[in-house]
XYZ file of C-alpha atoms in Angstrom:
446
model
C -0.011 -0.021 0.007
C 1.393 3.380 -0.989
C 1.405 6.420 1.276
C -1.803 8.405 1.468
C -2.466 12.102 1.426
C -5.435 14.278 2.262
C -8.404 13.900 -0.109
C -8.605 16.807 -2.450
C -4.939 17.852 -2.069
C -2.807 18.235 -5.133
C -1.958 14.828 -6.656
C -4.304 12.932 -4.319
C -6.199 11.116 -7.095
C -3.080 9.677 -8.609
C -1.601 8.611 -5.284
C -4.896 7.017 -4.230
C -4.949 4.970 -7.422
C -1.347 3.831 -6.817
C -2.192 2.990 -3.210
C -4.985 0.642 -4.340
C -2.855 -0.928 -7.021
C 0.034 -1.502 -4.622
C -2.303 -2.869 -1.936
C -3.761 -5.269 -4.502
C -0.259 -6.298 -5.598
C 0.726 -6.952 -1.962
C -2.341 -9.022 -1.476
C -1.634 -10.973 -4.567
C 1.947 -11.539 -3.477
C 0.839 -12.729 -0.087
C -1.619 -15.067 -1.695
C 1.063 -16.378 -4.063
C 3.329 -17.071 -1.125
C 0.701 -18.990 0.774
C -0.031 -21.026 -2.332
C 3.648 -21.757 -2.755
C 4.132 -22.790 0.839
C 1.123 -25.091 0.630
C 3.006 -26.939 -2.137
C 6.255 -26.990 -0.151
C 8.120 -24.654 -2.487
C 11.276 -23.003 -1.255
C 13.008 -20.425 -3.495
C 16.510 -21.733 -3.108
C 19.151 -19.638 -4.800
C 20.612 -21.130 -7.982
C 24.278 -21.929 -8.323
C 25.932 -18.864 -9.704
C 29.033 -20.486 -11.150
C 31.324 -18.038 -9.474
C 33.543 -20.184 -7.122
C 36.673 -18.517 -8.513
C 35.737 -15.049 -7.284
C 38.234 -13.963 -4.585
C 38.786 -11.019 -2.346
C 37.531 -9.687 0.976
C 34.286 -8.170 2.094
C 33.823 -5.888 5.130
C 30.198 -6.112 6.353
C 28.726 -3.697 8.801
C 25.940 -5.585 10.576
C 23.481 -3.327 12.509
C 21.323 -6.173 13.782
C 22.330 -6.082 17.461
C 23.550 -8.540 20.035
C 20.634 -10.981 19.956
C 20.638 -11.320 16.187
C 24.319 -11.011 15.228
C 25.235 -14.617 16.168
C 22.816 -16.010 13.637
C 24.163 -13.743 10.929
C 27.694 -14.903 11.900
C 26.599 -18.464 11.110
C 25.340 -17.339 7.692
C 28.672 -15.578 7.080
C 30.529 -18.824 7.934
C 28.356 -20.754 5.558
C 28.992 -18.196 2.805
C 32.820 -18.467 3.360
C 32.522 -22.257 3.102
C 30.691 -21.921 -0.156
C 33.145 -19.385 -1.492
C 36.505 -20.348 0.096
C 38.329 -17.580 -1.768
C 36.317 -14.826 -0.227
C 36.932 -13.610 3.389
C 34.225 -11.704 5.216
C 35.037 -9.324 8.060
C 31.819 -9.268 10.085
C 31.635 -6.036 12.019
C 28.793 -5.342 14.512
C 27.912 -1.646 14.470
C 25.280 -0.220 16.873
C 22.185 0.668 14.908
C 21.895 4.136 16.376
C 25.457 4.994 15.249
C 25.582 3.287 11.914
C 24.012 5.969 9.733
C 26.398 8.718 10.770
C 29.413 6.419 10.906
C 28.831 5.334 7.348
C 28.418 8.927 6.129
C 31.599 9.931 7.939
C 33.505 7.020 6.421
C 32.440 7.534 2.801
C 32.791 11.267 2.936
C 36.285 11.058 4.440
C 37.325 8.234 2.066
C 38.512 6.104 5.012
C 37.065 2.929 6.533
C 33.812 2.560 4.615
C 32.462 -0.998 4.539
C 31.917 -2.866 1.397
C 28.397 -3.859 2.446
C 26.095 -2.254 4.987
C 22.907 -3.417 6.633
C 21.001 -0.158 6.077
C 17.621 0.854 7.493
C 14.997 1.292 4.809
C 14.824 4.990 5.702
C 18.518 5.562 4.937
C 18.915 3.827 1.561
C 17.481 6.351 -0.897
C 19.312 9.166 0.811
C 22.628 7.323 0.593
C 21.993 6.532 -3.059
C 21.084 10.042 -3.947
C 24.381 11.282 -2.551
C 26.228 8.789 -4.720
C 27.408 6.657 -1.813
C 25.861 3.338 -3.098
C 26.494 1.098 -6.052
C 23.662 0.523 -8.574
C 23.047 -3.245 -8.359
C 21.108 -3.506 -11.648
C 22.548 -6.237 -13.729
C 24.956 -7.410 -11.030
C 24.957 -10.888 -9.378
C 23.581 -9.197 -6.221
C 20.116 -8.776 -7.782
C 17.584 -10.978 -9.514
C 16.688 -9.935 -13.020
C 13.648 -8.231 -11.651
C 12.084 -7.499 -8.201
C 8.928 -9.521 -8.695
C 9.902 -12.059 -6.024
C 9.823 -9.478 -3.295
C 6.881 -8.119 -1.325
C 5.794 -4.941 -3.098
C 6.083 -2.766 0.089
C 9.805 -3.592 0.350
C 11.086 -2.416 -3.075
C 10.280 1.260 -2.851
C 13.111 1.838 -0.438
C 15.867 0.643 -2.869
C 14.705 2.162 -6.211
C 15.486 5.672 -7.449
C 13.669 7.562 -10.166
C 16.698 6.984 -12.383
C 15.704 3.333 -12.643
C 18.643 2.148 -10.555
C 18.329 -0.360 -7.735
C 20.616 0.490 -4.793
C 20.002 -2.340 -2.310
C 18.390 -5.728 -1.816
C 15.706 -6.059 0.927
C 16.801 -8.473 3.576
C 14.103 -8.264 6.271
C 10.886 -6.364 6.635
C 8.578 -5.451 9.522
C 5.536 -3.459 10.353
C 3.777 -2.339 13.542
C 0.800 -4.157 15.042
C -1.371 -3.995 18.134
C 0.001 -6.272 20.835
C -2.318 -7.104 23.736
C -2.463 -9.157 26.916
C -5.242 -11.769 26.606
C -5.337 -12.349 30.402
C -5.985 -8.659 31.079
C -8.616 -8.503 28.358
C -10.447 -11.436 29.806
C -10.297 -9.944 33.307
C -11.760 -6.700 31.916
C -14.466 -8.525 30.039
C -13.121 -7.675 26.559
C -13.544 -10.426 23.979
C -11.665 -9.048 20.989
C -8.965 -6.502 20.091
C -10.390 -3.059 19.140
C -10.732 -2.345 15.470
C -10.691 1.500 15.618
C -8.816 4.034 17.763
C -12.167 5.148 19.216
C -12.842 1.505 20.297
C -9.311 1.210 21.646
C -9.801 4.273 23.873
C -13.041 2.803 25.305
C -11.389 -0.536 25.907
C -8.327 1.047 27.528
C -10.427 3.083 29.902
C -12.457 0.023 30.795
C -9.268 -1.960 31.498
C -7.952 0.766 33.739
C -11.230 0.826 35.700
C -11.693 -2.953 35.973
C -8.131 -4.098 36.441
C -6.010 -1.176 37.465
C -3.547 -1.863 34.567
C -2.875 0.951 32.023
C -4.938 0.399 28.915
C -2.237 1.117 26.457
C 1.317 2.561 26.585
C 2.590 4.738 23.800
C 6.096 5.349 22.417
C 6.793 9.001 21.340
C 9.222 7.871 18.665
C 7.846 9.440 15.399
C 7.912 6.091 13.599
C 5.157 4.934 16.018
C 3.073 7.970 15.182
C 2.508 6.956 11.600
C -0.505 4.563 12.162
C -2.379 7.606 13.540
C -1.673 9.543 10.386
C -2.421 6.621 8.066
C -5.709 6.182 9.902
C -6.734 9.537 8.542
C -5.375 8.858 4.991
C -2.566 11.272 5.600
C 1.234 11.082 5.669
C 4.323 13.121 6.415
C 4.831 14.300 2.826
C 3.415 13.822 -0.641
C 6.450 13.306 -2.845
C 4.420 13.361 -6.048
C 3.156 16.920 -5.490
C 6.157 18.065 -3.462
C 3.929 18.938 -0.517
C 4.591 18.755 3.197
C 1.417 17.188 4.615
C 2.426 16.583 8.271
C 0.493 19.714 9.331
C -2.530 19.062 7.158
C -5.992 18.912 8.872
C -6.033 15.126 8.485
C -2.583 14.783 10.084
C -3.581 17.061 12.946
C -6.642 14.981 13.522
C -4.603 11.787 13.636
C -2.046 13.203 16.040
C -4.823 14.584 18.236
C -6.215 11.051 18.474
C -2.867 9.880 19.887
C -2.740 12.865 22.314
C -6.255 12.196 23.468
C -5.313 8.665 24.586
C -2.970 10.273 27.112
C -5.103 13.213 28.165
C -8.143 10.957 28.711
C -6.214 8.553 30.953
C -6.390 5.707 28.496
C -2.548 5.818 28.323
C -0.038 7.185 30.819
C 2.139 10.146 29.921
C 5.302 8.830 28.199
C 8.669 9.749 29.694
C 10.897 12.144 27.827
C 13.750 9.648 27.713
C 13.954 5.858 27.314
C 10.296 5.776 26.383
C 10.632 2.631 24.271
C 12.109 0.677 27.221
C 9.411 2.030 29.484
C 6.685 0.908 27.121
C 8.203 -2.545 26.638
C 8.722 -3.115 30.321
C 5.193 -1.994 31.247
C 3.669 -4.342 28.759
C 5.763 -7.434 29.448
C 5.283 -7.088 33.151
C 1.490 -6.905 32.869
C 1.329 -3.285 34.014
C -0.196 -2.339 30.657
C -2.646 -4.232 28.445
C -1.739 -2.987 25.010
C 1.053 -1.407 22.991
C 1.933 -0.785 19.340
C 5.185 -2.598 18.476
C 6.904 -4.818 15.921
C 8.025 -8.409 15.592
C 11.493 -7.601 17.040
C 9.847 -7.027 20.439
C 8.378 -10.533 20.819
C 11.511 -12.431 21.918
C 11.931 -10.087 24.878
C 8.213 -10.295 25.661
C 8.302 -14.061 25.821
C 11.211 -13.870 28.260
C 8.896 -12.519 30.971
C 6.853 -14.548 33.402
C 3.690 -12.701 32.222
C 4.092 -14.360 28.779
C 5.591 -17.666 29.788
C 2.448 -19.002 28.210
C 3.021 -17.673 24.690
C -0.710 -17.802 23.940
C -1.240 -14.919 26.357
C 0.139 -12.590 23.658
C -2.455 -11.369 21.210
C -1.442 -9.678 17.934
C -3.801 -7.759 15.646
C -3.584 -5.177 12.957
C -3.347 -1.582 14.106
C -6.719 0.096 14.573
C -8.410 2.211 11.913
C -8.822 5.954 12.274
C -11.725 8.234 11.621
C -11.465 7.616 7.863
C -12.139 3.900 8.407
C -8.660 3.140 7.154
C -5.919 1.338 9.063
C -2.293 1.540 8.067
C 1.070 0.731 9.533
C 4.583 1.815 8.313
C 6.884 -0.495 6.519
C 10.231 -0.963 8.255
C 13.150 -3.307 7.715
C 16.651 -3.383 6.396
C 18.358 -3.586 3.038
C 21.857 -4.831 2.225
C 23.660 -2.141 0.189
C 27.069 -2.012 -1.453
C 29.396 1.011 -1.196
C 29.874 2.809 -4.478
C 33.645 2.807 -3.912
C 34.066 -0.776 -2.834
C 37.335 -2.282 -3.984
C 35.778 -5.766 -4.060
C 32.568 -5.395 -6.072
C 32.271 -8.999 -7.332
C 32.791 -10.526 -3.891
C 30.365 -7.932 -2.411
C 27.676 -8.724 -4.972
C 27.909 -12.504 -4.200
C 27.761 -11.811 -0.544
C 24.615 -9.672 -0.850
C 22.960 -12.231 -3.092
C 23.670 -15.104 -0.633
C 22.532 -13.189 2.475
C 19.285 -12.130 0.915
C 18.400 -15.435 -0.812
C 15.072 -17.016 0.087
C 16.797 -19.920 1.787
C 18.732 -17.594 4.089
C 15.673 -15.461 4.728
C 13.750 -18.546 5.799
C 16.532 -19.512 8.158
C 16.563 -16.001 9.623
C 12.812 -16.032 10.095
C 12.917 -19.383 11.910
C 15.888 -18.365 14.053
C 15.022 -14.758 14.962
C 11.315 -14.325 14.153
C 12.062 -11.594 11.572
C 9.894 -11.279 8.492
C 11.349 -12.151 5.087
C 11.161 -9.805 2.122
C 10.864 -12.595 -0.559
C 7.457 -14.304 -0.972
C 9.275 -17.662 -1.498
C 10.695 -17.459 2.025
C 7.228 -17.671 3.556
C 7.299 -21.446 3.866
C 4.945 -23.666 5.937
C 7.635 -23.664 8.712
C 7.785 -19.892 8.750
C 4.031 -19.420 8.843
C 3.355 -22.221 11.324
C 4.516 -19.923 14.177
C 1.512 -17.830 15.327
C 3.583 -14.687 15.898
C 5.147 -14.713 12.492
C 1.872 -15.568 10.864
C 0.067 -12.695 12.713
C 2.687 -10.137 11.608
C 2.703 -11.563 8.086
C -1.060 -10.854 7.940
C -0.431 -7.421 9.456
C 1.698 -6.652 6.353
C -1.524 -6.391 4.369
C -2.006 -3.056 6.193
C 1.563 -1.907 5.556
C 2.198 1.436 3.930
C 5.461 2.183 2.015
C 7.187 5.115 3.551
C 7.831 8.179 1.364
C 10.737 7.502 -0.964
C 12.888 10.586 -0.988
C 16.551 11.283 -0.174
C 15.636 13.217 2.985
C 13.347 10.533 4.240
C 15.816 9.299 6.938
C 16.017 12.794 8.408
C 12.259 13.610 8.629
C 11.914 12.090 12.117
C 14.647 14.196 13.580
C 12.575 17.411 13.774
C 9.341 15.503 14.454
C 10.828 13.657 17.470
C 10.688 16.513 19.931
C 7.288 17.763 18.751
C 5.613 14.368 18.899
C 6.971 13.824 22.346
C 5.585 17.229 23.424
C 2.226 16.528 21.789
C 1.805 13.263 23.768
C 2.958 14.890 26.975
C 0.449 17.739 26.566
C 3.104 20.368 26.131
C 2.047 21.310 22.637
C -1.224 20.818 20.814
C -1.239 18.563 17.737
C -1.656 21.629 15.496
C 1.164 23.542 17.197
C 3.649 20.707 17.127
C 2.938 19.648 13.549
C 2.934 23.278 12.202
C 6.325 23.819 13.801
C 7.584 20.549 12.285
C 6.357 21.592 8.817
C 8.032 24.998 9.177
C 11.307 23.335 10.128
C 11.150 20.993 7.176
C 10.236 23.724 4.710
C 13.181 25.888 5.693
C 15.677 23.099 6.153
C 15.204 19.647 4.732
C 12.593 20.310 2.039
C 12.925 23.942 0.915
C 11.288 23.313 -2.492
C 8.149 21.823 -0.932
C 4.842 23.635 -0.282
C 3.130 23.227 3.053
C -0.477 22.012 3.364
C -2.183 23.386 6.404
């Protein structure tokens, strides 16, 4: 599903049409994957006939301590398959990787050959000339038809080049505690934000637990915008839409959850950890989070019985629409790599359907290739639930500045949830900062 903008705004008709076509394509892709897995099909990568390629590859892996050991096993398997290629596997903290990569490529010293890049970074890196175009290289299939449609927008520029290969994808969903729901007399997860507010207040009254905890990270604000058919920007019409009436209405919905008592006021710092800890301890009944959070949740006594965790699509907004942002990571190759052939083979191997299936089974992460959604992958209720949540996924705006949009929004969204700014005030200030800084050529919809 493509990003939405306010009905009647410039370019809205074309974007709405593309949204429906992309949503239909995603549904078709998911259906195709389910059909394939029913037949036991696994898209194993073909032999590439390149055992003589030699050299070294430095890979910056941003996956974190819990996931890196699995990727180290895949690296070892790659080196066994290609004994003439050595891989230096370097773990780089995710919150440092973007700036460290920019510093390295701009200084000409220490840049990796391959980087595990957030989907929000890739287009910006490519536009600055920092990434290799993978079109026609062994890193990339002849086309992108084997990938979920929501994963490809983050690697393709308007020049027709492809600057990365999607490795894992994710989206946000509503996570809820079934025990608390039952204690409060709630039989099903809420389908709209209005219903969620009512359920949260009832939970607080009946059980004493907080109904829902919110994270003021701007990425987690997007379901509230998508629920009003809005977005941060409309790239097609070069319009900043974050302060549009629909966006304001969506953000006001989030703020109302706090001001009404349905959610506690989030802390200014370490809000994600506070949200996660409150939910997994049973102090809160609901939160919006992604598949990466589930391993930690299941480590707590509250969810020792894994069936206690419910997962549903994010609620719909006043428009009747529900939408959740597409996240994930791509493997990209530095434009100035001295070992392109070895780097291309490494990217191909690490993003192959067989390796994606292995990663899903080991870490619970969601593959980007439809062929990787095998019966084994989908037999797990958590992965299956998030897989179905992808039908509500919205591709984030594809523009070079996309990775920086959240920087200005961060402080304002936090202030909005804490009642220190109204939704209109915070979003208007965000739009003004973008228009004078990041996006000077864009108009502002108010």
